[in-house]
CSV table of C-alpha atoms and ligand atoms in Angstrom, one decimal:
chain,number,residue,atom,x,y,z
A,92,MET,CA,0.1,-0.1,-0.1
A,93,THR,CA,1.3,3.4,-1.0
A,94,ALA,CA,1.1,6.7,0.6
A,95,GLN,CA,-0.4,7.8,-2.6
A,96,THR,CA,-3.1,5.3,-2.5
A,97,LEU,CA,-4.2,6.9,1.2
A,98,ILE,CA,-3.8,10.4,-0.2
A,99,ASP,CA,-5.9,9.7,-3.3
A,100,THR,CA,-8.9,7.7,-1.2
A,101,ALA,CA,-8.8,10.9,1.6
A,102,ARG,CA,-9.5,13.5,-1.2
A,103,ALA,CA,-11.7,11.3,-3.3
A,104,LEU,CA,-14.0,11.0,0.2
A,105,VAL,CA,-14.4,14.8,0.2
A,106,ALA,CA,-14.0,15.5,-3.7
A,107,GLY,CA,-16.9,17.3,-5.8
A,108,ASP,CA,-18.4,19.1,-2.8
A,109,LYS,CA,-19.8,15.6,-1.5
A,110,GLY,CA,-19.5,14.4,2.2
A,111,LEU,CA,-19.9,11.1,4.4
A,112,LEU,CA,-22.7,9.5,5.6
A,113,ALA,CA,-22.3,8.1,9.1
A,114,MET,CA,-24.3,4.8,9.2
A,115,ASP,CA,-22.2,3.2,11.8
A,116,GLU,CA,-24.5,3.2,15.0
A,117,SER,CA,-23.6,0.4,17.0
A,118,ASN,CA,-26.4,-1.9,17.6
A,119,ALA,CA,-27.3,-0.5,21.2
A,120,THR,CA,-27.4,3.3,19.6
A,121,CYS,CA,-29.4,1.9,16.7
A,122,ASN,CA,-31.9,0.3,18.9
A,123,LYS,CA,-32.4,3.3,21.1
A,124,ARG,CA,-33.5,5.3,17.9
A,125,PHE,CA,-35.9,2.5,16.7
A,126,ALA,CA,-37.3,2.2,20.3
A,127,ALA,CA,-38.4,5.8,20.3
A,128,LEU,CA,-40.3,5.3,17.3
A,129,GLY,CA,-41.5,1.8,18.3
A,130,ILE,CA,-39.6,0.0,15.4
A,131,PRO,CA,-38.5,-3.6,16.4
A,132,GLN,CA,-35.0,-3.8,17.9
A,133,THR,CA,-33.8,-6.7,15.7
A,134,GLU,CA,-31.0,-7.5,13.5
A,135,ALA,CA,-33.7,-7.9,10.7
A,136,ALA,CA,-35.1,-4.2,11.2
A,137,ARG,CA,-31.8,-2.9,11.5
A,138,ARG,CA,-30.6,-4.6,8.1
A,139,ASP,CA,-34.0,-3.2,6.4
A,140,TRP,CA,-33.1,0.3,7.6
A,141,ARG,CA,-29.5,0.2,6.0
A,142,GLU,CA,-31.0,-1.3,2.9
A,143,LEU,CA,-33.4,1.6,3.0
A,144,ILE,CA,-30.2,3.9,3.0
A,145,VAL,CA,-27.7,2.2,0.7
A,146,THR,CA,-30.5,2.0,-2.2
A,147,ALA,CA,-31.7,5.2,-1.9
A,148,PRO,CA,-31.8,6.8,-5.2
A,149,GLY,CA,-29.7,9.8,-5.8
A,150,LEU,CA,-27.4,9.0,-2.9
A,151,ALA,CA,-24.2,9.1,-4.4
A,152,ASP,CA,-25.0,12.6,-5.8
A,153,SER,CA,-24.0,14.0,-2.5
A,154,ILE,CA,-22.5,11.2,-0.5
A,155,GLY,CA,-18.5,9.9,-1.3
A,156,GLY,CA,-18.3,7.8,1.4
A,157,ALA,CA,-20.3,5.8,4.1
A,158,ILE,CA,-19.4,4.4,7.2
A,159,LEU,CA,-20.7,1.0,8.1
A,160,PHE,CA,-20.9,-0.7,11.6
A,161,ASP,CA,-19.3,-4.3,11.9
A,162,GLU,CA,-23.1,-6.0,11.8
A,163,THR,CA,-23.7,-4.0,8.7
A,164,ILE,CA,-20.4,-4.7,6.6
A,165,ARG,CA,-21.2,-8.4,7.2
A,166,GLN,CA,-25.1,-8.3,5.8
A,167,LYS,CA,-26.5,-8.3,2.4
A,168,THR,CA,-28.9,-6.5,0.4
A,169,ASP,CA,-32.3,-7.9,-0.7
A,170,ALA,CA,-30.6,-8.6,-4.0
A,171,GLY,CA,-27.7,-10.4,-2.1
A,172,LEU,CA,-24.9,-8.1,-2.4
A,173,PRO,CA,-22.9,-7.3,0.4
A,174,PHE,CA,-23.5,-3.7,1.6
A,175,ALA,CA,-19.9,-2.9,1.0
A,176,LYS,CA,-20.3,-4.0,-2.4
A,177,ALA,CA,-23.7,-2.1,-3.1
A,178,LEU,CA,-22.2,1.2,-1.9
A,179,ALA,CA,-19.1,0.9,-4.3
A,180,ASP,CA,-21.1,-0.3,-7.3
A,181,ALA,CA,-23.3,3.3,-6.4
A,182,GLY,CA,-20.0,5.1,-6.5
A,183,ILE,CA,-19.8,5.6,-2.7
A,184,ILE,CA,-16.7,4.4,-0.9
A,185,PRO,CA,-17.4,2.2,2.0
A,186,GLY,CA,-15.8,2.7,5.2
A,187,ILE,CA,-15.9,1.1,8.7
A,188,LYS,CA,-16.2,1.9,12.6
A,189,VAL,CA,-13.6,0.4,14.3
A,190,ASP,CA,-13.5,1.4,17.9
A,191,THR,CA,-15.6,-0.8,20.6
A,192,GLY,CA,-16.8,2.2,22.3
A,193,ALA,CA,-16.3,4.8,25.0
A,194,LYS,CA,-15.7,3.1,28.3
A,195,PRO,CA,-15.4,4.6,31.7
A,196,LEU,CA,-11.9,5.8,32.3
A,197,ALA,CA,-10.2,4.5,35.6
A,198,GLY,CA,-10.0,7.1,38.2
A,199,HIS,CA,-11.7,9.9,36.5
A,200,PRO,CA,-15.4,9.8,37.1
A,201,GLY,CA,-17.8,11.0,34.2
A,202,GLU,CA,-14.9,10.6,31.7
A,203,THR,CA,-14.4,7.9,29.0
A,204,VAL,CA,-11.6,6.6,27.2
A,205,THR,CA,-12.5,4.7,23.6
A,206,GLU,CA,-11.4,0.9,23.4
A,207,GLY,CA,-10.7,-0.9,20.6
A,208,LEU,CA,-7.0,-1.4,20.0
A,209,ASP,CA,-6.3,-4.7,21.0
A,210,GLY,CA,-6.5,-6.8,17.7
A,211,LEU,CA,-7.2,-4.1,15.8
A,212,ARG,CA,-4.2,-4.6,12.8
A,213,GLU,CA,-6.0,-8.2,12.2
A,214,ARG,CA,-9.6,-6.6,12.4
A,215,LEU,CA,-8.6,-4.0,9.8
A,216,ALA,CA,-7.1,-6.7,7.4
A,217,GLU,CA,-10.4,-8.5,7.4
A,218,TYR,CA,-12.3,-5.3,6.7
A,219,ALA,CA,-10.1,-4.5,4.0
A,220,MET,CA,-10.6,-7.8,2.8
A,221,MET,CA,-14.5,-7.1,2.9
A,222,GLY,CA,-14.0,-3.8,0.7
A,223,ALA,CA,-13.6,-1.1,3.5
A,224,ARG,CA,-11.2,1.7,2.2
A,225,PHE,CA,-11.5,3.8,5.2
A,226,ALA,CA,-12.2,3.8,9.1
A,227,LYS,CA,-13.5,5.7,11.9
A,228,TRP,CA,-12.7,5.9,15.5
A,229,ARG,CA,-14.5,8.3,18.0
A,230,GLY,CA,-13.1,9.8,21.0
A,231,VAL,CA,-15.4,11.6,23.6
A,232,ILE,CA,-14.5,14.5,25.5
A,233,ALA,CA,-17.4,15.7,28.2
A,234,ILE,CA,-17.4,19.3,29.3
A,235,GLY,CA,-18.4,19.8,32.8
A,236,ASP,CA,-17.4,20.8,36.4
A,237,GLY,CA,-13.8,20.5,36.3
A,238,LEU,CA,-14.1,18.4,33.0
A,239,PRO,CA,-12.4,17.1,31.0
A,240,THR,CA,-9.2,16.4,32.9
A,241,ARG,CA,-6.0,16.6,31.1
A,242,ALA,CA,-5.9,12.7,31.4
A,243,CYS,CA,-9.1,12.3,29.5
A,244,ILE,CA,-7.8,14.6,26.7
A,245,ARG,CA,-4.3,12.8,26.6
A,246,VAL,CA,-5.3,9.0,26.6
A,247,ASN,CA,-8.2,9.4,24.0
A,248,ALA,CA,-5.9,11.6,21.7
A,249,HIS,CA,-3.1,8.7,21.9
A,250,ALA,CA,-5.5,6.1,21.0
A,251,LEU,CA,-6.7,8.1,18.0
A,252,ALA,CA,-3.3,8.4,16.8
A,253,ARG,CA,-2.6,4.3,17.6
A,254,TYR,CA,-5.8,3.9,15.5
A,255,ALA,CA,-4.8,6.2,12.6
A,256,ALA,CA,-1.2,4.6,12.5
A,257,LEU,CA,-2.7,1.1,12.5
A,258,CYS,CA,-5.2,2.3,9.6
A,259,GLN,CA,-2.6,3.8,7.4
A,260,GLU,CA,-0.5,0.3,7.8
A,261,ALA,CA,-3.4,-1.2,6.4
A,262,GLY,CA,-4.3,0.8,3.7
A,263,LEU,CA,-7.5,2.6,5.2
A,264,VAL,CA,-7.8,6.2,5.4
A,265,PRO,CA,-8.4,7.0,9.2
A,266,ILE,CA,-11.3,9.4,10.0
A,267,VAL,CA,-10.0,10.8,13.5
A,268,GLU,CA,-13.3,11.9,15.5
A,269,PRO,CA,-12.5,13.5,18.7
A,270,GLU,CA,-15.9,14.6,19.7
A,271,VAL,CA,-16.6,17.4,22.6
A,272,LEU,CA,-20.2,16.8,23.7
A,273,MET,CA,-22.7,19.3,23.4
A,274,ASP,CA,-24.2,18.0,26.7
A,275,GLY,CA,-24.2,21.0,29.3
A,276,ASP,CA,-24.8,24.7,30.1
A,277,HIS,CA,-21.4,25.7,29.0
A,278,SER,CA,-21.0,28.7,26.7
A,279,LEU,CA,-19.4,28.9,23.2
A,280,ALA,CA,-16.6,30.1,24.5
A,281,ARG,CA,-15.8,27.3,26.9
A,282,CYS,CA,-16.5,24.7,24.0
A,283,ALA,CA,-14.1,26.7,21.9
A,284,GLU,CA,-11.4,26.7,24.6
A,285,VAL,CA,-12.0,22.7,25.4
A,286,THR,CA,-11.9,21.9,21.4
A,287,GLU,CA,-8.8,23.9,20.5
A,288,GLU,CA,-7.1,21.9,23.6
A,289,VAL,CA,-8.5,18.7,22.4
A,290,LEU,CA,-7.3,19.2,18.6
A,291,HIS,CA,-3.9,20.9,19.6
A,292,ARG,CA,-3.1,17.4,21.5
A,293,THR,CA,-4.8,15.1,19.1
A,294,PHE,CA,-2.4,16.4,16.2
A,295,ALA,CA,0.6,16.3,18.5
A,296,GLU,CA,0.0,12.8,18.9
A,297,LEU,CA,-0.7,12.2,15.4
A,298,ARG,CA,2.7,13.7,14.6
A,299,ALA,CA,4.6,11.7,17.4
A,300,GLN,CA,3.1,8.7,16.1
A,301,GLY,CA,3.9,9.5,12.5
A,302,VAL,CA,0.6,9.6,11.1
A,303,LEU,CA,0.6,10.9,7.3
A,304,LEU,CA,-1.7,13.8,7.4
A,305,GLU,CA,-2.3,14.1,3.8
A,306,GLY,CA,-3.8,10.4,4.0
A,307,MET,CA,-6.4,11.3,7.1
A,308,LEU,CA,-9.6,13.1,7.5
A,309,LEU,CA,-10.6,15.0,10.9
A,310,LYS,CA,-14.0,14.6,11.9
A,311,PRO,CA,-14.7,17.2,14.7
A,312,ASN,CA,-17.5,19.0,16.4
A,313,MET,CA,-18.8,22.3,15.4
A,314,VAL,CA,-17.6,24.8,18.0
A,315,LEU,CA,-21.4,25.4,20.1
A,316,PRO,CA,-23.0,26.3,23.3
A,317,GLY,CA,-24.0,23.4,25.6
A,318,LEU,CA,-27.6,22.5,24.8
A,319,LYS,CA,-28.7,23.6,28.2
A,320,ALA,CA,-26.8,27.1,27.8
A,321,PRO,CA,-28.8,30.1,28.8
A,322,VAL,CA,-27.7,31.9,25.5
A,323,GLN,CA,-27.7,30.1,22.1
A,324,ASP,CA,-25.2,31.8,19.5
A,325,SER,CA,-25.9,32.9,16.2
A,326,VAL,CA,-25.2,30.7,13.2
A,327,ASP,CA,-22.6,33.3,12.4
A,328,ALA,CA,-21.0,33.1,15.8
A,329,VAL,CA,-21.0,29.4,15.5
A,330,ALA,CA,-19.4,29.7,11.9
A,331,GLU,CA,-16.7,32.1,13.2
A,332,ALA,CA,-15.7,30.5,16.3
A,333,THR,CA,-15.9,27.0,14.5
A,334,VAL,CA,-13.2,28.5,11.9
A,335,ALA,CA,-11.2,30.2,14.2
A,336,CYS,CA,-10.6,27.0,16.3
A,337,LEU,CA,-9.7,25.0,13.2
A,338,LEU,CA,-7.4,27.5,11.5
A,339,ARG,CA,-5.2,27.3,15.3
A,340,THR,CA,-5.2,23.6,15.2
A,341,VAL,CA,-5.5,21.6,11.9
A,342,PRO,CA,-2.3,21.5,9.7
A,343,ALA,CA,-3.0,22.7,6.3
A,344,ALA,CA,-2.0,19.0,5.1
A,345,VAL,CA,-5.0,17.5,6.3
A,346,PRO,CA,-7.4,17.4,3.2
A,347,GLY,CA,-10.7,17.8,4.8
A,348,VAL,CA,-12.5,18.3,7.8
A,349,ALA,CA,-15.9,16.7,7.9
A,350,PHE,CA,-17.9,17.6,10.9
A,351,LEU,CA,-20.1,15.1,13.0
A,352,SER,CA,-23.7,16.6,14.0
A,353,GLY,CA,-23.7,15.7,17.6
A,354,GLY,CA,-27.4,16.1,18.2
A,355,GLN,CA,-27.9,19.6,16.2
A,356,PRO,CA,-31.2,19.8,14.6
A,357,ALA,CA,-30.9,19.0,10.7
A,358,ARG,CA,-31.4,22.2,9.5
A,359,LEU,CA,-29.4,24.0,12.1
A,360,ALA,CA,-26.6,21.8,11.2
A,361,SER,CA,-26.7,22.3,7.3
A,362,ALA,CA,-27.3,26.3,8.1
A,363,ARG,CA,-23.9,26.5,10.2
A,364,LEU,CA,-22.0,24.4,7.8
A,365,ASN,CA,-23.2,26.8,4.8
A,366,GLU,CA,-22.3,29.9,6.6
A,367,MET,CA,-18.7,28.5,7.2
A,368,ASN,CA,-18.3,27.9,3.5
A,369,ILE,CA,-19.8,31.2,2.3
A,370,ARG,CA,-17.9,33.2,4.7
A,371,PHE,CA,-14.5,31.3,4.9
A,372,ARG,CA,-14.2,28.6,2.0
A,373,SER,CA,-11.8,30.7,0.1
A,374,ARG,CA,-9.4,31.0,2.5
A,375,LEU,CA,-9.3,27.6,4.2
A,376,PRO,CA,-6.7,25.3,3.2
A,377,TRP,CA,-9.1,22.1,3.7
A,378,ALA,CA,-12.4,21.2,2.5
A,379,LEU,CA,-15.3,21.7,5.0
A,380,ALA,CA,-17.4,19.0,4.5
A,381,PHE,CA,-19.9,16.9,6.9
A,382,SER,CA,-20.0,13.2,8.1
A,383,PHE,CA,-23.3,13.3,9.8
A,384,SER,CA,-25.4,10.4,11.3
A,385,ARG,CA,-28.3,12.0,13.1
A,386,ALA,CA,-29.0,15.4,11.1
A,387,VAL,CA,-29.2,13.1,7.8
A,388,GLN,CA,-30.8,10.2,9.1
A,389,GLN,CA,-33.3,11.1,11.6
A,390,PRO,CA,-35.9,12.9,9.3
A,391,ALA,CA,-35.8,9.8,7.4
A,392,LEU,CA,-36.2,7.4,10.1
A,393,ASP,CA,-39.1,9.6,11.5
A,394,ALA,CA,-40.8,9.1,8.1
A,395,TRP,CA,-40.1,5.2,7.7
A,396,LYS,CA,-41.0,4.2,11.2
A,397,GLY,CA,-40.2,0.5,10.6
A,398,GLU,CA,-43.0,0.4,7.7
A,399,ALA,CA,-42.3,-0.9,4.3
A,400,ALA,CA,-44.9,1.2,2.7
A,401,ASN,CA,-42.9,4.1,3.9
A,402,VAL,CA,-39.6,3.3,2.5
A,403,ALA,CA,-39.9,5.6,-0.5
A,404,VAL,CA,-41.0,8.6,1.3
A,405,ALA,CA,-38.0,7.9,3.7
A,406,GLN,CA,-35.5,7.6,0.8
A,407,LYS,CA,-36.5,11.0,-0.4
A,408,ALA,CA,-36.3,12.4,3.3
A,409,LEU,CA,-32.8,10.9,3.4
A,410,VAL,CA,-31.7,12.2,-0.1
A,411,GLN,CA,-33.2,15.8,0.6
A,412,ARG,CA,-31.0,15.9,3.6
A,413,THR,CA,-27.6,15.0,1.8
A,414,ARG,CA,-28.5,17.4,-0.9
A,415,ALA,CA,-29.0,20.1,1.6
A,416,ASN,CA,-25.2,19.4,3.0
A,417,ARG,CA,-24.0,19.4,-0.5
A,418,ALA,CA,-25.5,22.6,-1.1
A,419,ALA,CA,-23.8,23.9,2.1
A,420,ARG,CA,-20.6,22.9,1.3
A,421,ARG,CA,-21.0,25.3,-1.5
A,422,GLY,CA,-22.2,27.8,0.6
A,423,GLU,CA,-25.6,27.8,-1.5
A,424,TYR,CA,-27.8,26.2,1.0
A,425,LYS,CA,-31.4,27.7,1.4
A,426,GLU,CA,-33.5,27.9,4.3
A,427,GLU,CA,-36.2,25.3,3.9
A,428,ALA,CA,-39.8,26.0,4.4
B,1258,13P,P1,-23.5,12.4,14.6
B,1258,13P,O1,-23.6,13.4,13.1
B,1258,13P,O2,-25.2,12.0,15.0
B,1258,13P,O3,-23.1,13.1,15.7
B,1258,13P,O4,-23.0,11.2,14.4
B,1258,13P,C1,-21.8,11.1,13.8
B,1258,13P,C2,-20.8,10.2,14.1
B,1258,13P,O5,-20.6,9.5,13.3
B,1258,13P,C3,-20.6,9.8,15.5
B,1258,13P,O6,-19.6,9.0,15.9
């Protein structure tokens, strides 16, 4: 595997103003979202939902890569195609979530460290055989009273870099996702401070461990006030704070920044991405793209409700969101009715 292959894949993932679709919810997370809508929490229902997504007409117009979960990459469409093959045939690069979840960090109440490094080399080789060309790992940082601790930031950055190095060794582009959560009543300024520290530490570890910056993508949170913050800042203020934070921390060699949505309402996430691209796109060294799960899937899931009769309507809702976000990459997103 050459460095050039990694660079080409990383660039291809964000080419053409497209973004990534995160459809890699663990069974527990997927089941939680199904339960809220009364959808059965079964392997068959999860497969049906992922089939609806992967076969949505027009998805590839706005989506360059899709992130699968372990269960999903082993499942097939009704037509008998493995999901990774169905995506590749549609022109969407298949990827895979390889972390095994955020677990309580010893000695640090309220904080987690993401696990999954043991045996990762062998798992990556298997996923590559199944058609995956990129991978994802999410570290989680909570803001709270005395949080995050330096220990939490350090261990998560270290794990992200170990994962990224293993991915590149296996020829998979690592999506490096250090997520600062929106939960809490903290201000936009506090989120900016924490996100800046987390990204600095993450890139220091990536450098220390020899990760090729040109052959990876960053998947950060936007800089936002906490969900319960008394002041909810404007789209403009969020765009400005987010881009300022990235400019201070993300090396120009990284080809793309693809935001997670983190629980933002779908349209607001699009509006914020749009504003960043309108105001800053021409001056930024990296693409500002999206890698949303909830902000793309939720309206479609609400429409589907687990009913075969609703598949076409749900697929339309899904593709509408992916188109809205592609427009946001160009700074051409229009407020929806
Ligand atoms: P959200 O867009 O719902 O935050 O999910 C993105 C993701 O992949 C989380 O790891």
